[in-house]
Coordinates of C-alpha atoms and ligand atoms in Angstrom, one line a residue:
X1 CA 0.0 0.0 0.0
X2 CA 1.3 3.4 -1.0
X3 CA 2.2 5.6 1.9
X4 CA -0.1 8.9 1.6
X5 CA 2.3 11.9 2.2
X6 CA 1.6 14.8 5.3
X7 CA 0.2 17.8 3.7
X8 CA 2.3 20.4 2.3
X9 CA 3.5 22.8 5.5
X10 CA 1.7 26.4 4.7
X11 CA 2.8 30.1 5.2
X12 CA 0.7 33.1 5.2
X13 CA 2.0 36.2 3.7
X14 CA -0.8 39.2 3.9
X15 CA 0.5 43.1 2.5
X16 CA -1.5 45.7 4.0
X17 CA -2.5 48.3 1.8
X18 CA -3.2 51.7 3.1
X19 CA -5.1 51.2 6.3
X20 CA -4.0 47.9 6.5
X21 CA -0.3 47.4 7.4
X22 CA -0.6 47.5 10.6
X23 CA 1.4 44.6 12.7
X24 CA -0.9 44.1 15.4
X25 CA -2.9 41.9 13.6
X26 CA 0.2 39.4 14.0
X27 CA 1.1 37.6 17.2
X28 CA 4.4 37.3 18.8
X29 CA 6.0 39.2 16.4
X30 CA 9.5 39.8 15.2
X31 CA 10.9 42.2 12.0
X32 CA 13.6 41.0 9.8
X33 CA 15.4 42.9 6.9
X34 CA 15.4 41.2 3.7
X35 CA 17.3 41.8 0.4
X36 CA 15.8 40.0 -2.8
X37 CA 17.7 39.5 -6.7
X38 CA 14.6 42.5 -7.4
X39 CA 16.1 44.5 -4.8
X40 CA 14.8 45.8 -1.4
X41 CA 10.8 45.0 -0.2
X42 CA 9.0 48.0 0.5
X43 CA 9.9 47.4 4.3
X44 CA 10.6 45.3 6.8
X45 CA 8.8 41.8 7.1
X46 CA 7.1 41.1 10.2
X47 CA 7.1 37.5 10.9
X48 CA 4.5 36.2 13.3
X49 CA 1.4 34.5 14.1
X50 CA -2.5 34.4 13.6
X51 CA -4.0 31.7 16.4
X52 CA -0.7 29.3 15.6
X53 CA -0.3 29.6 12.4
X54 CA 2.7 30.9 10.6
X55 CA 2.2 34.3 9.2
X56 CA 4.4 37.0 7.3
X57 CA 3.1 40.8 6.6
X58 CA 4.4 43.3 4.5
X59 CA 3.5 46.9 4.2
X60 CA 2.6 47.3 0.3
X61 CA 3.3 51.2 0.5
X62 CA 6.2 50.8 3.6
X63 CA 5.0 51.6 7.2
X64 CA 5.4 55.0 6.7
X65 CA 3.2 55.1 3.2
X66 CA 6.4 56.5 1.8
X67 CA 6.1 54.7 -1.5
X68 CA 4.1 55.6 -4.2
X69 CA 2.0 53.0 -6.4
X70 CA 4.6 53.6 -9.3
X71 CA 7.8 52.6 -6.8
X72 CA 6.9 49.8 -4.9
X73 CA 9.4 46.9 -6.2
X74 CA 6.4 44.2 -6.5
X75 CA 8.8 41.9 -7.7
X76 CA 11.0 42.3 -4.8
X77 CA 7.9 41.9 -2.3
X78 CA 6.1 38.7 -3.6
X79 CA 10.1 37.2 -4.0
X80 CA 10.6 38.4 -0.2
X81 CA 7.8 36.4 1.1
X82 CA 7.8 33.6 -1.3
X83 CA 11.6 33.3 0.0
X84 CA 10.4 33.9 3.6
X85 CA 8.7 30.2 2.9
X86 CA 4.5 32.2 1.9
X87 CA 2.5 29.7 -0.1
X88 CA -0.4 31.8 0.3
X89 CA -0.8 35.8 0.1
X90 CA -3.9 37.7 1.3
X91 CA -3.5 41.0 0.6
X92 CA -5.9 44.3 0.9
X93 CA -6.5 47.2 -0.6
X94 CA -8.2 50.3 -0.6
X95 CA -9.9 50.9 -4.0
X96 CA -12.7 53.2 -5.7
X97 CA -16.2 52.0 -6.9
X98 CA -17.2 52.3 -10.3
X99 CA -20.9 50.3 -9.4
X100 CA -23.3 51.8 -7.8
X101 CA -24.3 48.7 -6.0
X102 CA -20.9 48.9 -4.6
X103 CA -20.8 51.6 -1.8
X104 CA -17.7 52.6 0.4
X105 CA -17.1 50.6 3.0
X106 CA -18.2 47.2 0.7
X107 CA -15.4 44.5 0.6
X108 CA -14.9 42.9 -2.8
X109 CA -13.2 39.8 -3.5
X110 CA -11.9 40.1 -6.7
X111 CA -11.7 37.7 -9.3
X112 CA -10.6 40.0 -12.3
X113 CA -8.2 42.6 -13.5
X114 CA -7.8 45.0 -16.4
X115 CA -4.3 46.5 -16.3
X116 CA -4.1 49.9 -16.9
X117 CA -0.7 50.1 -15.9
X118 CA 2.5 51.6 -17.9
X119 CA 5.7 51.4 -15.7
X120 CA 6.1 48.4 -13.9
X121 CA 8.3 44.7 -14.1
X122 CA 5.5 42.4 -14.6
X123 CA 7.9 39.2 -14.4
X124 CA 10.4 37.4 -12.5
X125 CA 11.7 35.7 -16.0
X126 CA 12.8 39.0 -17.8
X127 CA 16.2 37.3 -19.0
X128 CA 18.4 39.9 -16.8
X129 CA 21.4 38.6 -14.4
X130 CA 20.1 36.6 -11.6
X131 CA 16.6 36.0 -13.1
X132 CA 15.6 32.4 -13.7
X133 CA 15.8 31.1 -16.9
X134 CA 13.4 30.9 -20.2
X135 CA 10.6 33.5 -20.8
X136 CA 6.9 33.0 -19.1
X137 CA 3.8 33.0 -20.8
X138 CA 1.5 32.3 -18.2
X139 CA -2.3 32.0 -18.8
X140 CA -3.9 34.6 -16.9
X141 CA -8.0 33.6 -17.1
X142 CA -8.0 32.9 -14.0
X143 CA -5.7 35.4 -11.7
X144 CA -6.8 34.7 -8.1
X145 CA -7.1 31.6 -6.2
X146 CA -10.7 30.3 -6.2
X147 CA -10.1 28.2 -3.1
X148 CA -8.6 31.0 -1.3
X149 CA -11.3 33.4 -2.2
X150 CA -13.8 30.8 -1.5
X151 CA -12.5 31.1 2.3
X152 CA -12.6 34.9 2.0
X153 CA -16.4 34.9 1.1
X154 CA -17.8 32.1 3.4
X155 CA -15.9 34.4 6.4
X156 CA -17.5 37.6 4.9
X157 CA -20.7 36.4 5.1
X158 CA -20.0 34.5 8.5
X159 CA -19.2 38.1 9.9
X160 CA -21.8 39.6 8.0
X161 CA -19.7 42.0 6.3
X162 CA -21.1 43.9 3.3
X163 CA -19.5 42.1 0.5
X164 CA -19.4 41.0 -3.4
X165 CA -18.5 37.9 -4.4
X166 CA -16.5 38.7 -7.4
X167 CA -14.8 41.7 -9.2
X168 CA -13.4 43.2 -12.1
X169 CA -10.6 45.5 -10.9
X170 CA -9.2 48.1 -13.0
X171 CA -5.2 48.8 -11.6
X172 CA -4.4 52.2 -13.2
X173 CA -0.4 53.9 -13.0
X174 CA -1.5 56.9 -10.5
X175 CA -0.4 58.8 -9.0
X176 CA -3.4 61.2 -10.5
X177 CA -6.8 59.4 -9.8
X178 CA -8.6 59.4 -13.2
X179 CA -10.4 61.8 -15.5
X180 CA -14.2 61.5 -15.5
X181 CA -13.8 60.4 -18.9
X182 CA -11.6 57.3 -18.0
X183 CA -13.5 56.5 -15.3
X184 CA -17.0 56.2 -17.3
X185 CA -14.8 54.3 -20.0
X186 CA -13.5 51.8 -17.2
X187 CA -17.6 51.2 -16.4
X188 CA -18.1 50.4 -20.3
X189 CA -15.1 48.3 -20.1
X190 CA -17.0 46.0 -17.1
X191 CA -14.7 47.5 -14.6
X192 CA -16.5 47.2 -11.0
X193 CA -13.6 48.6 -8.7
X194 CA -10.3 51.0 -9.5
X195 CA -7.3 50.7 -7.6
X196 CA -3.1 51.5 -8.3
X197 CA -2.2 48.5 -7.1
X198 CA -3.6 45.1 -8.1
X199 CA -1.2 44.4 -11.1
X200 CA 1.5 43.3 -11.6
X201 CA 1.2 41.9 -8.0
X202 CA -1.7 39.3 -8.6
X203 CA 0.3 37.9 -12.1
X204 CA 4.3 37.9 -9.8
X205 CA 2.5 36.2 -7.0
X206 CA 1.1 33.5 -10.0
X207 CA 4.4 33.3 -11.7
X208 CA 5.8 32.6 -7.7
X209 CA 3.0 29.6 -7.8
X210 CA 1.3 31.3 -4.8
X211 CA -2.8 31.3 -3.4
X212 CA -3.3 34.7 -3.8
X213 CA -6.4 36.3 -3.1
X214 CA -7.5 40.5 -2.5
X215 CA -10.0 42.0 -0.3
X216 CA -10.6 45.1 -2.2
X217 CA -12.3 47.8 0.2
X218 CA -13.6 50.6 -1.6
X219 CA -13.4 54.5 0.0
X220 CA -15.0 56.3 -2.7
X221 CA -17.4 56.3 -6.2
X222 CA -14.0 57.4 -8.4
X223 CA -15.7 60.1 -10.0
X224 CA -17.9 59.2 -12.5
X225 CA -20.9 60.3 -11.3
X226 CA -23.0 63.3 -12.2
X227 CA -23.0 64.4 -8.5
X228 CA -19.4 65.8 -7.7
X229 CA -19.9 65.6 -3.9
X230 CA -19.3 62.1 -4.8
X231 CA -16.2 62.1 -6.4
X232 CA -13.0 60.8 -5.2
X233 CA -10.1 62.6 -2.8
X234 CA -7.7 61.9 -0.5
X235 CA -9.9 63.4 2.1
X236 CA -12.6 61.2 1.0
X237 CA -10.6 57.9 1.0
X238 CA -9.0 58.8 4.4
X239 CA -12.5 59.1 6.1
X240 CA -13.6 55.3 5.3
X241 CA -10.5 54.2 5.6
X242 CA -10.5 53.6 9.5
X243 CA -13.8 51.0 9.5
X244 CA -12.7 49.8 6.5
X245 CA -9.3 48.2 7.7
X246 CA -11.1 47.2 10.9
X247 CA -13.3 45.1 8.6
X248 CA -10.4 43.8 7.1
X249 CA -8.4 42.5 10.5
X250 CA -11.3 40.5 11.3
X251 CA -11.7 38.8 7.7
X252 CA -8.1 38.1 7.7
X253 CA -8.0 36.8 11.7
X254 CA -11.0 34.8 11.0
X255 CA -10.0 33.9 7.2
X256 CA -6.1 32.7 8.2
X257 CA -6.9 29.6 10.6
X258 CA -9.6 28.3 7.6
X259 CA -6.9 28.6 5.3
X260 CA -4.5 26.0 7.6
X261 CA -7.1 23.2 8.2
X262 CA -7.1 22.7 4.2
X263 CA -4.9 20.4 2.5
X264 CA -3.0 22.7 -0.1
X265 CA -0.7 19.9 -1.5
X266 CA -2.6 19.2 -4.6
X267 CA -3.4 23.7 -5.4
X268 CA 0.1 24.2 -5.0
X269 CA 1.4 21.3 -7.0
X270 CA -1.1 22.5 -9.6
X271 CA -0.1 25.4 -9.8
X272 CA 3.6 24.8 -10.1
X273 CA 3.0 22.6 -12.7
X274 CA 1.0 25.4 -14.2
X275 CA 4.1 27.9 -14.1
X276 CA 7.0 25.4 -15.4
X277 CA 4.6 24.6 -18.1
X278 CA 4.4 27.6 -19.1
X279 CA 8.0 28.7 -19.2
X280 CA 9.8 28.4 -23.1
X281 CA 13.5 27.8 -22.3
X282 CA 16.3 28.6 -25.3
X283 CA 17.0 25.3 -27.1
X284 CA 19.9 23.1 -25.6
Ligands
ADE301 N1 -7.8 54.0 -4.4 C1 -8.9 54.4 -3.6 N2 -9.8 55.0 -4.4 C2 -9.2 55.1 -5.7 C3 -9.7 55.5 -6.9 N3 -10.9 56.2 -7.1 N4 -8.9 55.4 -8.0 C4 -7.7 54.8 -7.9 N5 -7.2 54.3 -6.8 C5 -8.0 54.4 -5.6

């Protein structure tokens, strides 16, 4: 009889964005530096725990919010904590609405992106020094983890947090929020939610062969409605903020020790095998 093998061990890495990088989520808690091929992280890691289980967070924008949408080093984040032994990343961040059924203070669990992006390394396999071999085309239909998010919802409505189960989020290069004309464009597009941040982290963290899943909490209605007392500004995203990141400590306290009485072995050998298909390598 064949011997079945323990489960595969399982990490936790969550980055905060804005409102939520705040450590005290974590348990006995420790920082460490770290240096990647990609360069620095946007800070520190803070190793630690969540009721026993192993857990890793990183500051998206550093602790200070120092670091602008445009300069955070994605690469050298998701290659931090995938280094620091993550198999899984939750992540937040703070976003703009462009439903009206989505109302600040609403958690969305995306399931979608449309990049919008200009400026960024979108790939650990960019032939450079240091990188791994081969160039990665890797199929993108499905960018987040369903299991992951699965866990995400089921706690959601378990709290009875305002949520929506899925979502198309637009990542745009900032640092300007957009025109009203983008914005209306992004709706006719099927965008539900806007943000500076989703991409390229969801596709590095898929190249890496990690669960990734986003809690997207949105602050404002962007600006594409007619009522300009509606429309998006720092001011406006700093006031829902606060409850929103409270929200999101208790989906990701309640969400982490769900995500360690799984099984992972077979998602993460799946999507390894996903990945190394998917690299072409020069001929020998
Ligand atoms: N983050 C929060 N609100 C936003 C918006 N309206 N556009 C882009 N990023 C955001």
């Amino acid at each position: 009889m064949e011997a079945k093998s323990a489960p595969r061990k399982i990490k936790i890495g969550i980055i905060g964005g804005s409102g939520l990088d705040n450590p005290d989520i974590l348990d006995n808690r420790r920082e460490k530096h770290v240096d990647t091929p990609y360069g620095k992280p946007s800070d520190a890691l803070i190793l630690g725990d969540v009721g026993g289980v192993e857990c890793v967070l990183l500051a998206r924008h550093g602790r200070g919010h120092t670091v602008m949408p445009t300069n955070i080093n994605f690469r050298a984040n998701v290659h931090a904590l995938k280094a620091e032994g993550c198999t899984h990343l939750i992540v937040s961040t703070a976003c703009g609405s462009l439903r009206e059924d989505i109302h600040p203070g609403d958690m969305v669990i995306l399931d979608q992106f449309i990049d919008r992006t200009t400026k960024r390394a979108t790939t650990f396999y960019d032939g450079n020094p240091g990188s791994p071999l081969g160039v990665c085309h890797l199929p993108m239909d499905t960018p987040f983890c369903p299991h992951t998010r699965k866990i995400l919802i089921d706690v959601c409505k378990e709290l009875e947090i305002r949520h929506h189960e899925s979502g198309t989020m637009v990542t745009i290069e900032g640092p300007r929020f957009s025109s009203r004309a983008e914005s209306k464009m992004f709706r006719m597009w099927g965008g539900d939610v806007i943000n500076m941040t989703t991409v390229p982290e969801v596709a590095l963290a898929k190249e890496a062969g990690l669960c990734y899943a986003a809690v997207a909490m949105a602050t404002d209605y962007d600006c594409w409605r007619d009522d300009p007392g509606h429309h998006v500004s720092v001011e406006a995203v700093l006031k829902v903020f606060k409850g929103n990141a409270e929200k999101g400590v208790r989906i990701f306290k309640s969400a982490i020790p769900k995500i360690a009485q799984r099984d992972w072995s077979a998602v993460l050998e799946e999507n390894r095998v996903t990945v190394s298909s998917s690299i072409m390598l020069p001929p020998s």
